Coordinates of C-alpha atoms in Angstrom, one line a residue:
X1 CA 20.3 24.9 8.5
X2 CA 18.2 26.9 10.9
X3 CA 16.1 30.0 10.1
X4 CA 13.9 31.2 12.9
X5 CA 10.2 32.0 12.4
X6 CA 10.6 35.6 13.3
X7 CA 12.7 36.1 10.2
X8 CA 10.2 34.2 8.0
X9 CA 8.8 37.2 6.0
X10 CA 12.3 38.5 5.4
X11 CA 13.5 35.2 4.2
X12 CA 10.5 34.6 1.9
X13 CA 11.0 38.1 0.4
X14 CA 14.5 37.1 -0.7
X15 CA 13.6 33.6 -2.0
X16 CA 13.5 33.7 -5.8
X17 CA 10.4 32.4 -7.6
X18 CA 12.4 29.6 -9.2
X19 CA 13.7 28.5 -5.8
X20 CA 10.3 27.8 -4.2
X21 CA 10.4 24.1 -5.1
X22 CA 13.8 23.6 -3.5
X23 CA 13.1 25.6 -0.3
X24 CA 10.3 24.7 2.2
X25 CA 9.4 25.2 5.8
X26 CA 9.7 22.3 8.2
X27 CA 6.2 20.9 8.7
X28 CA 6.7 20.2 12.4
X29 CA 3.9 20.9 14.9
X30 CA 4.3 23.2 16.8
X31 CA 6.3 24.9 14.0
X32 CA 10.0 25.0 14.7
X33 CA 10.6 27.9 12.3
X34 CA 13.3 26.1 10.3
X35 CA 13.7 26.6 6.6
X36 CA 14.8 23.5 4.6
X37 CA 16.7 23.5 1.3
X38 CA 17.7 20.8 -1.3
X39 CA 19.5 21.1 -4.6
X40 CA 17.5 22.5 -7.5
X41 CA 15.5 19.8 -9.3
X42 CA 16.2 17.3 -6.6
X43 CA 13.0 17.7 -4.4
X44 CA 12.4 13.9 -4.2
X45 CA 14.3 13.6 -0.9
X46 CA 13.6 12.5 2.7
X47 CA 15.1 14.9 5.1
X48 CA 15.5 15.4 8.9
X49 CA 15.2 18.9 10.3
X50 CA 17.4 20.1 13.1
X51 CA 14.3 19.8 15.3
X52 CA 14.2 16.1 14.7
X53 CA 11.2 16.1 12.3
X54 CA 11.6 13.5 9.5
X55 CA 9.6 14.2 6.4
X56 CA 9.3 13.9 2.6
X57 CA 10.6 17.1 1.0
X58 CA 8.3 16.7 -2.0
X59 CA 4.9 16.4 -0.2
X60 CA 6.0 17.5 3.4
X61 CA 4.2 14.4 4.8
X62 CA 6.0 12.0 7.0
X63 CA 8.9 10.1 5.4
X64 CA 7.3 7.2 3.5
X65 CA 9.7 5.4 1.3
X66 CA 9.3 3.4 -0.9
X67 CA 5.7 4.7 -1.3
X68 CA 5.3 7.5 -3.8
X69 CA 3.8 10.7 -2.5
X70 CA 0.4 9.8 -4.1
X71 CA 0.4 6.4 -2.6
X72 CA 1.2 7.7 0.9
X73 CA -1.3 10.6 0.7
X74 CA -4.1 8.1 -0.3
X75 CA -3.1 5.6 2.4
X76 CA -3.0 8.3 5.1
X77 CA -6.4 9.6 4.1
X78 CA -7.8 6.1 4.1
X79 CA -6.7 5.3 7.7
X80 CA -6.4 8.8 9.3
X81 CA -8.5 8.1 12.4
X82 CA -8.6 5.1 14.6
X83 CA -12.4 5.3 14.3
X84 CA -12.0 4.8 10.6
X85 CA -10.1 1.5 10.8
X86 CA -10.8 -1.4 8.5
X87 CA -13.4 -3.0 10.7
X88 CA -15.4 0.2 11.0
X89 CA -15.2 0.8 7.3
X90 CA -16.3 -2.8 6.6
X91 CA -19.3 -2.5 9.0
X92 CA -20.5 1.0 8.2
X93 CA -19.7 2.0 4.6
X94 CA -20.0 0.8 1.0
X95 CA -17.6 1.5 -1.8
X96 CA -18.7 4.2 -4.3
X97 CA -18.9 2.6 -7.8
X98 CA -17.3 5.6 -9.3
X99 CA -14.3 6.6 -7.2
X100 CA -14.2 3.5 -5.0
X101 CA -13.9 5.4 -1.8
X102 CA -15.9 4.3 1.3
X103 CA -19.3 6.1 1.6
X104 CA -21.4 6.2 4.8
X105 CA -25.2 6.4 4.7
X106 CA -26.4 9.0 7.2
X107 CA -30.1 8.9 6.5
X108 CA -32.9 6.4 5.9
X109 CA -33.1 6.9 2.1
X110 CA -31.2 4.3 0.1
X111 CA -30.3 6.8 -2.7
X112 CA -27.0 8.2 -1.6
X113 CA -24.5 10.7 -3.0
X114 CA -20.7 10.3 -2.7
X115 CA -18.4 13.3 -2.1
X116 CA -17.2 12.9 -5.7
X117 CA -20.8 13.7 -6.8
X118 CA -21.7 10.2 -8.0
X119 CA -25.3 9.1 -7.0
X120 CA -26.0 5.5 -6.5
X121 CA -28.4 3.0 -4.8
X122 CA -27.3 1.8 -1.4
X123 CA -29.0 -1.6 -1.9
X124 CA -27.5 -2.6 -5.3
X125 CA -24.8 -0.1 -6.0
X126 CA -26.2 0.9 -9.4
X127 CA -26.0 4.5 -10.5
X128 CA -29.2 6.6 -10.0
X129 CA -30.7 7.9 -13.2
X130 CA -33.4 7.1 -15.8
X131 CA -35.9 4.8 -14.2
X132 CA -33.7 4.3 -11.1
X133 CA -34.4 7.6 -9.3
X134 CA -35.8 8.7 -6.0
X135 CA -39.2 9.6 -7.4
X136 CA -39.6 6.8 -9.9
X137 CA -38.3 3.3 -9.5
X138 CA -40.0 1.5 -12.4
X139 CA -38.2 -1.7 -13.3
X140 CA -36.1 -1.2 -10.2
X141 CA -35.0 -4.7 -9.1
X142 CA -32.8 -4.2 -6.1
X143 CA -34.9 -6.5 -4.1
X144 CA -34.7 -9.4 -6.6
X145 CA -31.9 -11.8 -6.4
X146 CA -29.8 -12.0 -9.5
X147 CA -27.2 -14.7 -10.3
X148 CA -24.4 -12.2 -10.6
X149 CA -25.1 -10.8 -7.1
X150 CA -23.0 -13.7 -5.8
X151 CA -20.1 -12.6 -7.9
X152 CA -20.4 -9.0 -6.7
X153 CA -20.6 -10.1 -3.1
X154 CA -17.5 -12.3 -3.5
X155 CA -15.6 -9.4 -5.1
X156 CA -16.6 -7.1 -2.3
X157 CA -15.4 -9.7 0.2
X158 CA -12.1 -10.1 -1.6
X159 CA -11.6 -6.3 -1.6
X160 CA -12.3 -6.1 2.1
X161 CA -10.0 -9.0 2.9
X162 CA -7.2 -7.5 0.8
X163 CA -7.5 -4.1 2.5
X164 CA -7.5 -5.7 5.9
X165 CA -4.5 -7.9 5.0
X166 CA -2.3 -4.9 4.0
X167 CA -3.4 -2.7 6.9
X168 CA -3.0 -5.3 9.6
X169 CA 0.6 -6.1 8.5
X170 CA 1.5 -2.4 8.1
X171 CA 0.2 -1.8 11.7
X172 CA 2.0 -4.8 13.1
X173 CA 5.4 -3.6 11.8
X174 CA 4.7 0.0 13.2
X175 CA 3.9 -1.6 16.6
X176 CA 7.1 -3.6 16.4
X177 CA 9.0 -0.4 15.7
X178 CA 7.6 1.2 18.9
X179 CA 8.6 -1.8 21.0
X180 CA 12.1 -1.9 19.5
X181 CA 12.4 1.8 20.2
X182 CA 11.6 1.1 23.9
X183 CA 14.2 -1.7 23.8
X184 CA 16.8 0.7 22.5
X185 CA 16.1 3.1 25.3
X186 CA 16.5 0.4 27.9
X187 CA 19.8 -0.7 26.4
X188 CA 21.0 2.9 26.3
X189 CA 20.2 3.2 30.0
X190 CA 22.3 0.1 30.8
X191 CA 25.1 1.4 28.7
X192 CA 25.0 4.7 30.6
X193 CA 25.2 2.8 33.9
X194 CA 28.2 0.8 32.7
X195 CA 29.9 4.0 31.5
X196 CA 29.4 5.6 34.8
X197 CA 31.1 2.6 36.5
X198 CA 34.0 2.9 34.0
X199 CA 33.4 -0.6 32.7
X200 CA 32.9 0.4 29.1
X201 CA 33.2 3.3 26.7
X202 CA 30.2 3.0 24.4
X203 CA 32.1 4.5 21.4
X204 CA 34.6 1.7 21.5
X205 CA 32.7 -1.2 23.0
X206 CA 29.1 -1.0 22.0
X207 CA 29.0 1.3 19.0
X208 CA 28.1 -1.8 16.9
X209 CA 24.9 -2.1 19.0
X210 CA 23.8 1.5 18.2
X211 CA 24.5 0.9 14.5
X212 CA 22.5 -2.3 14.7
X213 CA 19.5 -0.5 16.1
X214 CA 19.9 2.2 13.5
X215 CA 19.8 -0.5 10.7
X216 CA 16.8 -2.2 12.4
X217 CA 14.7 1.0 12.6
X218 CA 15.5 1.9 9.0
X219 CA 14.6 -1.5 7.6
X220 CA 11.5 -1.8 9.9
X221 CA 10.1 1.5 8.6
X222 CA 10.7 0.4 5.0
X223 CA 9.0 -2.9 5.6
X224 CA 5.9 -1.2 7.1
X225 CA 5.7 1.1 4.1
X226 CA 6.0 -1.8 1.7
X227 CA 2.4 -2.8 2.5
X228 CA 0.7 0.4 1.3
X229 CA 3.1 0.3 -1.6
X230 CA 2.0 -3.2 -2.6
X231 CA -1.7 -2.4 -1.9
X232 CA -1.7 0.4 -4.5
X233 CA 0.7 -1.1 -7.0
X234 CA -0.8 -4.6 -7.1
X235 CA -4.1 -4.6 -5.3
X236 CA -5.7 -1.3 -6.3
X237 CA -6.5 0.6 -9.5
X238 CA -4.7 3.8 -8.4
X239 CA -1.8 3.0 -10.7
X240 CA -2.7 1.6 -14.1
X241 CA 0.3 1.0 -16.2
X242 CA -0.9 -1.4 -18.8
X243 CA 0.7 -4.6 -17.4
X244 CA -0.6 -7.8 -18.9
X245 CA -1.8 -10.4 -16.4
X246 CA 1.2 -12.6 -16.8
X247 CA 3.6 -9.7 -16.5
X248 CA 1.8 -8.4 -13.4
X249 CA 2.1 -11.8 -11.7
X250 CA 5.8 -12.0 -12.5
X251 CA 6.4 -8.5 -11.1
X252 CA 4.4 -9.2 -8.0
X253 CA 6.3 -12.5 -7.4
X254 CA 9.6 -10.7 -7.8
X255 CA 8.5 -8.1 -5.3
X256 CA 7.3 -10.7 -2.8
X257 CA 10.6 -12.5 -2.9
X258 CA 12.6 -9.4 -2.2
X259 CA 10.1 -8.3 0.5
X260 CA 10.2 -11.7 2.3
X261 CA 14.0 -11.8 2.3
X262 CA 14.2 -8.3 3.9
X263 CA 11.6 -9.2 6.5
X264 CA 13.4 -12.4 7.4
X265 CA 16.7 -10.6 7.8
X266 CA 15.1 -7.8 9.8
X267 CA 13.5 -10.3 12.2
X268 CA 16.8 -12.0 12.8
X269 CA 18.5 -8.7 13.6
X270 CA 15.7 -7.8 15.9
X271 CA 16.0 -11.2 17.7
X272 CA 19.7 -10.7 18.4
X273 CA 19.3 -7.1 19.5
X274 CA 16.8 -8.4 22.1
X275 CA 19.6 -10.4 23.7
X276 CA 20.7 -9.0 27.1
X277 CA 24.2 -8.5 25.6
X278 CA 25.0 -5.5 27.9
X279 CA 25.3 -8.1 30.7
X280 CA 27.4 -10.5 28.7
X281 CA 31.1 -10.8 28.9
X282 CA 34.0 -12.5 27.1
X283 CA 33.2 -15.0 24.3
X284 CA 29.4 -14.7 24.5
X285 CA 29.5 -10.9 23.9
X286 CA 32.0 -11.3 21.1
X287 CA 29.7 -13.9 19.4
X288 CA 26.6 -11.6 19.7
X289 CA 28.7 -8.6 18.5
X290 CA 29.8 -10.5 15.4
X291 CA 26.2 -11.7 14.6
X292 CA 24.7 -8.2 15.0
X293 CA 27.4 -6.6 12.8
X294 CA 26.9 -9.3 10.1
X295 CA 23.1 -9.0 10.2
X296 CA 23.3 -5.2 10.1
X297 CA 25.3 -5.3 7.0
X298 CA 23.1 -8.0 5.4
X299 CA 20.0 -6.0 6.2
X300 CA 21.4 -3.0 4.5
X301 CA 22.2 -5.0 1.4
X302 CA 18.7 -6.5 1.3
X303 CA 17.3 -2.9 1.5
X304 CA 19.4 -1.9 -1.4
X305 CA 18.4 -4.9 -3.5
X306 CA 14.7 -4.2 -2.8
X307 CA 15.1 -0.6 -3.8
X308 CA 16.9 -1.6 -7.0
X309 CA 14.0 -4.0 -7.7
X310 CA 11.4 -1.3 -7.1
X311 CA 13.1 1.4 -9.1
X312 CA 14.3 -0.7 -12.1
X313 CA 11.6 -3.4 -12.4
X314 CA 8.3 -2.0 -10.8
X315 CA 7.5 1.6 -10.7
X316 CA 8.6 2.9 -14.1
X317 CA 8.1 6.7 -14.2
X318 CA 6.9 7.0 -10.6
X319 CA 9.5 9.2 -8.7
X320 CA 10.6 8.3 -5.2
X321 CA 13.5 9.4 -3.1
X322 CA 16.7 7.2 -3.3
X323 CA 17.7 4.8 -0.6
X324 CA 20.2 6.0 2.0
X325 CA 21.6 3.3 4.3
X326 CA 22.8 5.9 6.9
X327 CA 19.3 7.2 7.3
X328 CA 17.6 10.4 6.3
X329 CA 19.5 13.4 4.9
X330 CA 20.2 16.2 7.4
X331 CA 18.4 19.4 6.3
X332 CA 20.6 22.0 4.8
X333 CA 20.5 25.8 5.0
X334 CA 19.1 27.7 1.9

């Protein structure tokens, strides 16, 4: 599993050309020096390195299921910096009419050029060219109100609201994951104290709690990634697959139903794991134990059903890693 950095050149020398897709370096920062391997032709995997780094083997970005690599790369770029959050984008940029990426105007001139090379007018969004140029603006009517301006404004507002909707919910679940991780650490500290006092052995008495947290973290991560997934599949033109309007609505409703069921079950599991069960005894502890075990199993089942829906009914030819209820695959040695 582990190949140290000092042997990097030697290892790469022996890696065959055909093996390069199935062997990659762990993308950890600082670099751990570990070389990761998967079976040939099976690069769509989420793996965990021996150093603890979890990542997508295909694109080497963080593990991002059920988003495809293109979805996650686009989402990460869109919200890479805190200074580039939705509110800042809304207040300081406009969407390029060609590539639809946010553009910031850095000068006083209202003729701007996007990074994609497209030139357009900051006032009306029309492409520059012909009579609509910097030197000649004959018949240029940006300052005149047109009836369709209202439609354009409403469309822009909908796009901003849509983007804000998905981002805020994605961030809310990521924040919940951080708080639940802190809760798990506090529970583990209490378990260690009880073990020291010989009152419990965690492997026998509270192993179900550890499994419950594992299921909770797995489902919470998946739920957070469902929002960029839905943003690009249903609310963005990144993936155009020829769905008719009615078919698109049916698929979106099917996805929402599966998503809501998983969210509801995950929240219930989180609620019971917040109980101070380490301090309980007797019947009360047995009741909490049974509920957490049942909810852990149910949450896993809902995750599986959601993945089946995504793979069989939604994404078509888009390739993603398969769902693994026990967590990410441990990295193997090439």
